[in-house]
Amino acid sequence: MIAEFKDAFKNNFYLSEEYAHFCERVTGLRLKVLSLKSTKLNILKNKNISIHAYPSEAREYMKREGVSFLSVLPLENDKSDKPSFVEYPILFRKEYQMAYKGFDRTFRKYSRRADKLGYKLRILRGYNNPMVDEIYALYLQHMRRVNGFIFPKYFFEEFMRLPSSLAFLIYHNKKLVAYSLCFENSDNLYSSIGGSHKDYLSKYVTYKIYNEKIKYACARNLNLHMGIGISGSGYNVFKQRVGAVCFKCERFPEENIEKVVYPITKYRWFGVLANIVSRIAPRKTIFMLMPFT
């Protein structure tokens, strides 16, 4: 497990210049890059924007300097003495046949059902304005449904202009019903922003898009980084059902704010407030939610 963990962070896209300058552009903030022995720190204002398995000396340095960060630890979160509030799931690289054996019965059953419903997969690389419009419309619908903060459209435009970006798109009768924006770098595939149409949640579209990403990663011998999530949430339990290992995270400052805010995100008034903040201060909203996957 330790060897696989180290391998998954050996060529970490979140430490790359490509990702760092993307974050610089979408926030409008000046990037500062620090090198601490063999560790690179990408900092905007007082925040390290790159999620990584930072060594202890780097974590202690950032604490002393008052730099906020999120570091992934080589510990299974649900087996640790004090599980972290957020965790980082990884499906380590393997052949699809082996990955399929790791799916739980429910995921296998619903994936088979999804395959019979006529969904079509398209993988998009590079910037395409009509496609970004289509993705963004579905993104807005999804984020309003879950009461989330909303990124501006230019975030998606900049995302799809990156050489390492790609989008998994699921269509039904020529209608976009699910999407997942990702980065592919070296030995890794990173899930970033994703969403689905509410009318297709009961038609197993989530199972379809996850299964397609897993097939893609397995065919190319890639680790699949599934994106940070809240421990015990439906999203992260879903990721565990496909065989992902959820790793403990260390966050500085500690996660007290997230623990307070998370329960109230289910209320409609929070979604209204998040929408207003997102429209008034789009760049500040992006920065506030960093580091993200």
XYZ file of N, CA and C in Angstrom, residues 51-52 70-79 82-91 225-233 235-237 239-240 244-251 255 292-293:
141
model
N -2.633 20.194 -3.658
C -2.789 19.037 -2.779
C -1.679 18.047 -3.092
N -1.026 17.558 -2.042
C 0.111 16.654 -2.247
C 0.346 15.869 -0.959
N -3.373 21.523 2.402
C -4.022 20.229 2.575
C -3.045 19.171 2.103
N -2.678 18.282 3.007
C -1.712 17.227 2.696
C -2.371 15.862 2.873
N -2.077 14.963 1.947
C -2.599 13.599 2.017
C -1.595 12.731 2.765
N -2.089 11.939 3.703
C -1.229 11.092 4.528
C -1.366 9.632 4.097
N -0.309 8.837 4.237
C -0.363 7.422 3.817
C -1.067 6.529 4.832
N -2.268 6.949 5.238
C -3.060 6.217 6.226
C -4.493 6.097 5.723
N -5.062 4.902 5.791
C -6.471 4.750 5.436
C -7.312 5.478 6.482
N -8.136 6.380 6.029
C -8.820 7.281 6.954
C -9.716 6.546 7.942
N -10.481 5.564 7.458
C -11.418 4.884 8.357
C -10.735 3.918 9.316
N -9.427 3.711 9.134
C -8.680 2.840 10.039
C -7.768 3.621 10.982
N -7.893 8.871 14.581
C -8.697 10.090 14.511
C -8.905 10.435 13.041
N -9.953 9.892 12.411
C -10.178 10.147 10.985
C -10.336 11.638 10.687
N -9.848 12.046 9.535
C -9.988 13.438 9.120
C -11.377 13.675 8.539
N -11.812 14.925 8.584
C -13.139 15.286 8.079
C -13.207 15.135 6.559
N -12.133 15.542 5.873
C -12.048 15.316 4.428
C -11.031 14.214 4.171
N -11.227 13.496 3.081
C -10.323 12.402 2.744
C -10.086 12.384 1.239
N -9.054 11.646 0.834
C -8.595 11.668 -0.555
C -8.634 10.251 -1.117
N -9.597 9.937 -1.991
C -9.733 8.572 -2.519
C -8.882 8.338 -3.771
N -8.229 7.191 -3.826
C -7.447 6.785 -4.997
C -7.795 5.342 -5.347
N -8.034 5.105 -6.624
C -8.115 3.745 -7.144
C -6.786 3.477 -7.830
N -7.282 9.311 -9.347
C -7.493 10.158 -8.174
C -8.927 10.675 -8.255
N -9.743 10.335 -7.276
C -11.185 10.573 -7.387
C -11.668 11.867 -6.760
N -10.755 12.694 -6.253
C -11.158 13.992 -5.733
C -11.475 13.968 -4.252
N -11.045 15.014 -3.549
C -11.292 15.077 -2.109
C -12.791 15.108 -1.833
N -13.156 14.560 -0.694
C -14.558 14.549 -0.299
C -14.674 14.406 1.202
N -15.866 14.567 1.688
C -16.124 14.496 3.125
C -16.305 13.048 3.548
N -15.592 12.663 4.579
C -15.637 11.290 5.075
C -17.064 10.897 5.451
N -17.498 9.751 4.949
C -18.831 9.258 5.266
C -19.945 9.820 4.408
N -19.624 10.799 3.541
C -20.652 11.361 2.668
C -21.018 10.360 1.583
N -21.026 10.703 -1.589
C -20.062 10.712 -2.687
C -18.863 9.822 -2.379
N -18.332 9.939 -1.162
C -17.130 9.167 -0.850
C -17.425 7.699 -0.590
N -18.571 7.402 -0.027
C -18.966 5.999 0.125
C -19.098 5.358 -1.253
N -17.409 6.125 -3.897
C -16.056 5.874 -4.414
C -15.444 4.625 -3.778
N -15.722 4.407 -2.508
C -15.224 3.200 -1.850
C -15.855 1.949 -2.440
N -11.896 2.201 -4.292
C -10.948 3.264 -3.963
C -10.554 3.190 -2.489
N -9.318 3.548 -2.209
C -8.834 3.664 -0.834
C -8.909 5.137 -0.455
N -9.585 5.449 0.650
C -9.735 6.834 1.095
C -8.662 7.152 2.134
N -7.777 8.068 1.778
C -6.646 8.387 2.643
C -6.941 9.589 3.535
N -6.365 9.525 4.714
C -6.497 10.604 5.685
C -5.788 11.856 5.177
N -6.326 13.015 5.545
C -5.719 14.288 5.165
C -5.394 15.110 6.410
N -4.341 15.887 6.302
C -4.037 16.884 7.330
C -4.284 18.249 6.725
N -5.072 19.047 7.413
C -5.384 20.386 6.924
C -4.908 21.411 7.935
N -9.885 21.731 10.500
C -11.106 21.682 9.692
C -12.352 22.187 10.410
N -8.500 22.684 -4.399
C -9.541 21.761 -4.835
C -8.950 20.753 -5.803
N -9.731 19.718 -6.080
C -9.298 18.714 -7.047
C -10.126 18.859 -8.310
